[in-house]
mmCIF file of C-alpha atoms in Angstrom:
data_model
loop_
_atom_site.group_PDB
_atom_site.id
_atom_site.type_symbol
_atom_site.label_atom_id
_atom_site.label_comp_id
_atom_site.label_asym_id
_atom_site.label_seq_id
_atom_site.Cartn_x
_atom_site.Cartn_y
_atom_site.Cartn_z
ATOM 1 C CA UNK G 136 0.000 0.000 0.000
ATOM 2 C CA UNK G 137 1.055 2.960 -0.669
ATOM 3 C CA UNK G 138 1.218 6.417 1.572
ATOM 4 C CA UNK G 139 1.774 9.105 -0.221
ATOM 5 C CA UNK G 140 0.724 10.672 -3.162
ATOM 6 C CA UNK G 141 3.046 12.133 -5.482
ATOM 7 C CA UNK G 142 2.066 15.683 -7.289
ATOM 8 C CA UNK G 143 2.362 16.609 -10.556
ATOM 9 C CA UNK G 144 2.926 12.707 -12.094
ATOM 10 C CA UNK G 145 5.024 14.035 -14.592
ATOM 11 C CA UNK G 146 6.391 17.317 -15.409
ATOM 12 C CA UNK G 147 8.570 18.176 -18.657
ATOM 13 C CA UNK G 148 11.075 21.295 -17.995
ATOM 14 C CA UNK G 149 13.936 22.553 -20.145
ATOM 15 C CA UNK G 150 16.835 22.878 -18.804
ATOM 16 C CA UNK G 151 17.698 25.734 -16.191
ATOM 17 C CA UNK G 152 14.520 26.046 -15.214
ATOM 18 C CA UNK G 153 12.908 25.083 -11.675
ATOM 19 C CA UNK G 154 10.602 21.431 -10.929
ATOM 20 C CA UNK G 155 8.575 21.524 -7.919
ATOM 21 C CA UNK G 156 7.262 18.185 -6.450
ATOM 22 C CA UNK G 157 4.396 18.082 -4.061
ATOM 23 C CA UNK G 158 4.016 15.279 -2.207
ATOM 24 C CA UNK G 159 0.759 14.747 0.465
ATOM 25 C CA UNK G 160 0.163 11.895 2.890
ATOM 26 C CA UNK G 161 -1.592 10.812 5.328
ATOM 27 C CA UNK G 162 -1.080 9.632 8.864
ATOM 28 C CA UNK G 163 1.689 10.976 11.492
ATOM 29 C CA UNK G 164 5.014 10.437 10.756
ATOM 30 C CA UNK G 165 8.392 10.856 12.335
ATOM 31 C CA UNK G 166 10.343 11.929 9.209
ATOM 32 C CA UNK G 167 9.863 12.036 5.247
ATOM 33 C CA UNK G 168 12.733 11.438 2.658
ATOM 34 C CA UNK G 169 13.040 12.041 -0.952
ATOM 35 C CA UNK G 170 14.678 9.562 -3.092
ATOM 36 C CA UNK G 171 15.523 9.923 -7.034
ATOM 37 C CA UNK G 172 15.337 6.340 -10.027
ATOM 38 C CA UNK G 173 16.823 6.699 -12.979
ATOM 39 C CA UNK G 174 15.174 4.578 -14.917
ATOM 40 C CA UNK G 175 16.548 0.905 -14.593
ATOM 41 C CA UNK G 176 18.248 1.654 -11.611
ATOM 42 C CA UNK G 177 18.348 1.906 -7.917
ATOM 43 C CA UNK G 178 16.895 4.829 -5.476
ATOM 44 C CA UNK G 179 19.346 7.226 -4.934
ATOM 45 C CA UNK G 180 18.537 9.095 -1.226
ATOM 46 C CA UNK G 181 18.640 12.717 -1.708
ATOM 47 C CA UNK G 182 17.299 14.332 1.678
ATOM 48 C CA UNK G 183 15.340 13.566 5.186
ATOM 49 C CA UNK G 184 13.685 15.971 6.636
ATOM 50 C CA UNK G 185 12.429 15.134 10.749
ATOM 51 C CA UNK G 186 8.807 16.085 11.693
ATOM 52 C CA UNK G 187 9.813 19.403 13.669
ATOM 53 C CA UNK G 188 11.624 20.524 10.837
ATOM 54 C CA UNK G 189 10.005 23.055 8.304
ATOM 55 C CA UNK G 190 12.805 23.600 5.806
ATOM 56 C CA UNK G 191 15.488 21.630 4.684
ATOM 57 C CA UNK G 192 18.588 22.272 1.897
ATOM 58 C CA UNK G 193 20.841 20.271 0.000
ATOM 59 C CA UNK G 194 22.935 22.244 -3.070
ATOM 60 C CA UNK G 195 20.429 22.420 -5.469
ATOM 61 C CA UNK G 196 17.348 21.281 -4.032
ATOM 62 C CA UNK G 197 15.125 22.788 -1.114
ATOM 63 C CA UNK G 198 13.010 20.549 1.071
ATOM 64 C CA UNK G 199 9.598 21.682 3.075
ATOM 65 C CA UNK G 200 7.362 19.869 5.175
ATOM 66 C CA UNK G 201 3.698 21.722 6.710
ATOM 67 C CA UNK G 202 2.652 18.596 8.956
ATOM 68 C CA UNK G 203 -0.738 20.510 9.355
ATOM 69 C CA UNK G 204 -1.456 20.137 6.254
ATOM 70 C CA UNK G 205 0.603 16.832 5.842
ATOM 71 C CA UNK G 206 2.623 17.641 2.711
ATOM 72 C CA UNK G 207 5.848 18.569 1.730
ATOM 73 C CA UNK G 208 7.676 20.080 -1.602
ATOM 74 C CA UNK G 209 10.911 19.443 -3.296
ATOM 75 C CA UNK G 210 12.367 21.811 -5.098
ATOM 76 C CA UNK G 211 15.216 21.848 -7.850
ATOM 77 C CA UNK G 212 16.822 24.815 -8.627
ATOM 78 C CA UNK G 213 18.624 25.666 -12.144
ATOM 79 C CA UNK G 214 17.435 21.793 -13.494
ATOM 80 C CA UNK G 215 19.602 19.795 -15.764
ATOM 81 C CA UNK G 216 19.138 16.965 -17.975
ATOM 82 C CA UNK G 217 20.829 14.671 -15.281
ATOM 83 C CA UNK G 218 18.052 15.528 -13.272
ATOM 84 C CA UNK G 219 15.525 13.636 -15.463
ATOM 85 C CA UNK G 220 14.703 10.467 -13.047
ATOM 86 C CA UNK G 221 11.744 9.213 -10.932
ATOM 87 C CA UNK G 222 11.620 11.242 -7.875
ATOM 88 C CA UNK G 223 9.926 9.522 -4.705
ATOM 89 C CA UNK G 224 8.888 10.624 -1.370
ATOM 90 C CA UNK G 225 9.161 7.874 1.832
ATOM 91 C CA UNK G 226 7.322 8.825 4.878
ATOM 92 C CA UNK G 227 8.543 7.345 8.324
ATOM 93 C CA UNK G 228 5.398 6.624 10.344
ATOM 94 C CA UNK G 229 5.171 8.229 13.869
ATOM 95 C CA UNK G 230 3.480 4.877 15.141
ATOM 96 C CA UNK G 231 5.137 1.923 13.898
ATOM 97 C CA UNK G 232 8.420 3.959 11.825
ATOM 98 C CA UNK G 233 7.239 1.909 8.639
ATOM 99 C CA UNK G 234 8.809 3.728 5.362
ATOM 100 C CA UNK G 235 6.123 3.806 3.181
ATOM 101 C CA UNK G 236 6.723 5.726 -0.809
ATOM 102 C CA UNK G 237 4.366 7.671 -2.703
ATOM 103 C CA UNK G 238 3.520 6.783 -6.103
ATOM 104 C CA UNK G 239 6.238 9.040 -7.246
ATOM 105 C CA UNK G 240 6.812 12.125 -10.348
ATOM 106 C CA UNK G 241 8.508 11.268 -13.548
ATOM 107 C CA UNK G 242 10.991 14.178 -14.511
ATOM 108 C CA UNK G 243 12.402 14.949 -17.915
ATOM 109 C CA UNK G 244 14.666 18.183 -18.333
ATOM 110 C CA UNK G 245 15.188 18.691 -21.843
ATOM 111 C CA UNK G 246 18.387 20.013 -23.217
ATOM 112 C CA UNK F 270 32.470 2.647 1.963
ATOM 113 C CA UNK F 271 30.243 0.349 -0.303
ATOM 114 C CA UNK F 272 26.907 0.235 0.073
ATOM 115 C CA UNK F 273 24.089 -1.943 -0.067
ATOM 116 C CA UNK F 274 25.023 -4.758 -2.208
ATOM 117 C CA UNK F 275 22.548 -7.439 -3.914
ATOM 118 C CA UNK F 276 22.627 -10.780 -5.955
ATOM 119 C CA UNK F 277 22.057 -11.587 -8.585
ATOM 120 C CA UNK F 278 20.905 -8.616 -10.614
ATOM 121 C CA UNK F 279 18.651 -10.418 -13.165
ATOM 122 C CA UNK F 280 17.494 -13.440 -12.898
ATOM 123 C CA UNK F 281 14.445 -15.204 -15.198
ATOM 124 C CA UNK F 282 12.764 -18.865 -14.191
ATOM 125 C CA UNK F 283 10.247 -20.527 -14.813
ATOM 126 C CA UNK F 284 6.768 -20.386 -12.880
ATOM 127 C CA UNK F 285 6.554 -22.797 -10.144
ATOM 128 C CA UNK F 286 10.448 -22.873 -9.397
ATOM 129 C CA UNK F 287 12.187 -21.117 -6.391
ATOM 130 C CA UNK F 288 14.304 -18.347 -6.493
ATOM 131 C CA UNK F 289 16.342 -16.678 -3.634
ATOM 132 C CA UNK F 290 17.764 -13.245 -3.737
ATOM 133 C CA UNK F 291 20.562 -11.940 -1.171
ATOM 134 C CA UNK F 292 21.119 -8.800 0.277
ATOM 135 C CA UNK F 293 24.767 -7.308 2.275
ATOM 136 C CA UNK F 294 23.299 -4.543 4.079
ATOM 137 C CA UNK F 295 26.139 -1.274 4.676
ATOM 138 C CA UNK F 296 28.379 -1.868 7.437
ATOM 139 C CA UNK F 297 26.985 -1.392 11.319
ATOM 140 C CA UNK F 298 23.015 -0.815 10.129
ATOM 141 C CA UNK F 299 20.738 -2.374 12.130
ATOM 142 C CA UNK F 300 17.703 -1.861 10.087
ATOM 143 C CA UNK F 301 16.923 -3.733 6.865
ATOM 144 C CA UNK F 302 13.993 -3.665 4.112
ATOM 145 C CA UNK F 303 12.713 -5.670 1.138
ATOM 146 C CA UNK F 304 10.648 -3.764 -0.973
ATOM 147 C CA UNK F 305 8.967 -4.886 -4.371
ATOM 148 C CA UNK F 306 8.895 -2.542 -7.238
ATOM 149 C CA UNK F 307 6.920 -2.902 -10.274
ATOM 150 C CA UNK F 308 7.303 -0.948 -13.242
ATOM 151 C CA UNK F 309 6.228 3.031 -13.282
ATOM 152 C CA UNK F 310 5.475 2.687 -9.454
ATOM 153 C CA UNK F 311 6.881 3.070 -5.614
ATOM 154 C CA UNK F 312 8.182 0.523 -3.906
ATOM 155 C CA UNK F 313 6.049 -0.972 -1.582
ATOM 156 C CA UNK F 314 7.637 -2.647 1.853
ATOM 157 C CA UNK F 315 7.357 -6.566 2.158
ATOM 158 C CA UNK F 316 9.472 -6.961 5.359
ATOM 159 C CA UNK F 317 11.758 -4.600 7.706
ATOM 160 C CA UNK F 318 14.080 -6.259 10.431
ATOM 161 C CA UNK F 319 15.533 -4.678 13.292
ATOM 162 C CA UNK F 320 18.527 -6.823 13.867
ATOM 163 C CA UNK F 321 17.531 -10.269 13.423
ATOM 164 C CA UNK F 322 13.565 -9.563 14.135
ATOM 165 C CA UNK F 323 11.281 -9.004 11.513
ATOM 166 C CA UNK F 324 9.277 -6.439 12.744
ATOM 167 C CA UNK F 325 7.206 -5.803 10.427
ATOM 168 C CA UNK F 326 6.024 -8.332 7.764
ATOM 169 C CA UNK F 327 2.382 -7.857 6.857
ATOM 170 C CA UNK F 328 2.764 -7.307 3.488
ATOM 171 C CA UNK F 329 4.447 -10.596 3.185
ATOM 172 C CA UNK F 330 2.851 -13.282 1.496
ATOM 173 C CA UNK F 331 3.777 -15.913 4.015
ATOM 174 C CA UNK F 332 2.418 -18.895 1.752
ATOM 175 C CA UNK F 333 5.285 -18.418 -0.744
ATOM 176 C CA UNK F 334 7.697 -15.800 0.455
ATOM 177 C CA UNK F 335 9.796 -16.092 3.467
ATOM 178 C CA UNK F 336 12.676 -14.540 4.404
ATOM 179 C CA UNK F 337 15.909 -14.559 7.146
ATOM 180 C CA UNK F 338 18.258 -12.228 8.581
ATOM 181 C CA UNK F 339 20.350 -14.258 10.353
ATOM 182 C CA UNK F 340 23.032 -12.566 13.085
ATOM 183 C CA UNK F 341 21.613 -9.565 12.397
ATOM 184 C CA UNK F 342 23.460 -8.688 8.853
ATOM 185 C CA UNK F 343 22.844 -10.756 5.208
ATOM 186 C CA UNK F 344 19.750 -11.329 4.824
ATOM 187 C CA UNK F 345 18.129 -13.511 1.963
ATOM 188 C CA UNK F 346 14.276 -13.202 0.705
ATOM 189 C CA UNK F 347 12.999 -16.340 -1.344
ATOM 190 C CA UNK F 348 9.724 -17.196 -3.439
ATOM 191 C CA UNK F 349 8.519 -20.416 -3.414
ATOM 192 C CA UNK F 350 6.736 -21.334 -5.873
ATOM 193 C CA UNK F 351 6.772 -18.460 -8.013
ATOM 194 C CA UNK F 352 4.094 -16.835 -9.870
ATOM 195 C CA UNK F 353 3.692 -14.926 -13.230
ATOM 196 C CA UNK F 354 2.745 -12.152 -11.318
ATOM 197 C CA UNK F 355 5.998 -12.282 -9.047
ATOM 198 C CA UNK F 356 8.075 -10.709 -11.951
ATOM 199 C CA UNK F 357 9.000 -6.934 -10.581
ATOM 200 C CA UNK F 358 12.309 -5.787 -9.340
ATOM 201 C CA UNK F 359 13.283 -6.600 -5.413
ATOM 202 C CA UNK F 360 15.040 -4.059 -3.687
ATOM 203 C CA UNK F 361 17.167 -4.572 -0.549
ATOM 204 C CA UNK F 362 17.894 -1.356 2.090
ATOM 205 C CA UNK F 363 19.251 -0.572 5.226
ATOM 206 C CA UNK F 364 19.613 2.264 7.743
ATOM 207 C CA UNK F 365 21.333 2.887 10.850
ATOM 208 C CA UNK F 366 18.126 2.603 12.892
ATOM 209 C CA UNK F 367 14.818 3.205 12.101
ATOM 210 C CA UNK F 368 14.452 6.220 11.553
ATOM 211 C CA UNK F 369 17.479 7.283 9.673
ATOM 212 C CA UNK F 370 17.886 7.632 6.151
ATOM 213 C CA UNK F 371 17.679 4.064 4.080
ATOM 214 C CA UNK F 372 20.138 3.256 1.412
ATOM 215 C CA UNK F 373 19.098 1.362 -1.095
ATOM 216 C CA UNK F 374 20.555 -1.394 -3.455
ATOM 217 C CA UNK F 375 20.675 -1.728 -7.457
ATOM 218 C CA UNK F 376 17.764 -3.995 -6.857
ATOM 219 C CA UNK F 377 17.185 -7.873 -8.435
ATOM 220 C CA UNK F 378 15.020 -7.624 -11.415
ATOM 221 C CA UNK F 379 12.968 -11.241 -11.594
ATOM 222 C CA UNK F 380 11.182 -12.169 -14.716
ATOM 223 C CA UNK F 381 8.864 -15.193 -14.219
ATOM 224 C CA UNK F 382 8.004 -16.870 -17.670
#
């Protein structure tokens, strides 16, 4: 089963410009981590962000979390075509700490 | 420092036959998953151990899955007998504890023909 819900499911950017992810679950959770797939391969972990944190940054890409609302955004600054993968969120349930992904958003940065 | 390491990377058999896939989690993490991946979606969790304790397996199917950690590092996830429907790509991860960030290997790809 699957926790979270990936938003858009794909986007198409050219290059140098900026992809925003939205991602929106559902129950409590301890933590939340983005992951990137390129295709055929396996999940690379980009960045964990803990409940009581709002804001999170890693070179190019900028992390949020609103629990209220129970969502978070990633954002990648200045994209290039190496970003083009599968991008995946992973919450950590407060409860039971299970890592549960979303259904994920296909990227493509075009040259 | 390597990092999650899995065998074999592709493997194809037959339906009905058993398979068996092994995972070498990183170095001093306690935690391990198997997830299942099929193709254009998220993995989704089959079994996490803490150690050598599987604590959480109910996505399992426990009439032809099982799985082992034994002392608390390799692990090893097997399908017996396996289905048509079993063919997705197996991925093995580990984390310090709980709730640090998982690491992920390249994953087993299984085609069931």
């Amino acid at each position: 089963s699957q926790q979270g819900e990936e938003d858009p499911q794909a986007l198409s950017i050219q290059e140098g410009e900026n992809a925003t992810m939205n991602c929106s679950y559902k129950t409590s959770i301890n933590n939340l981590q983005w992951y990137r797939q390129n295709s055929g391969r396996g999940l690379v972990h980009l960045i964990l962000i803990r409940s009581n944190e709002r804001e999170k940054h890693s070179g190019r890409l900028r992390v949020t979390l609103d629990t209220s609302k129970k969502s978070s955004s990633l954002l990648i600054t200045a994209s290039r075509a190496a970003d083009t993968a599968s991008y995946f969120c992973a919450t950590g349930d407060y409860n039971t700490d299970k890592l549960i992904f979303g259904t994920g958003t296909r990227l493509q940065v075009f040259p | 420092e390597a990092g999650v390491v899995q065998s074999p990377r592709y493997k194809i058999i037959e339906k009905k036959q058993p398979v068996a896939f092994w995972c070498n989690p990183i170095s001093g993490h306690n935690t391990l998953y198997w997830y299942l991946q099929n193709l254009g979606q998220g993995p989704e969790l089959l079994i996490r151990y803490e150690n050598e304790e599987a604590v959480d397996d109910s996505q399992l199917p426990k009439d032809r899955f099982s799985a082992e950690r034994l002392k608390g590092v390799d692990s090893t996830l097997k399908i017996q007998p396996a289905e048509l429907g079993d063919s997705a790509v197996y991925l093995c991860a580990s984390s310090l504890d709980r709730t640090a960030e998982a690491f992920f290997g390249q994953g087993t790809r299984l085609t069931v023909v």
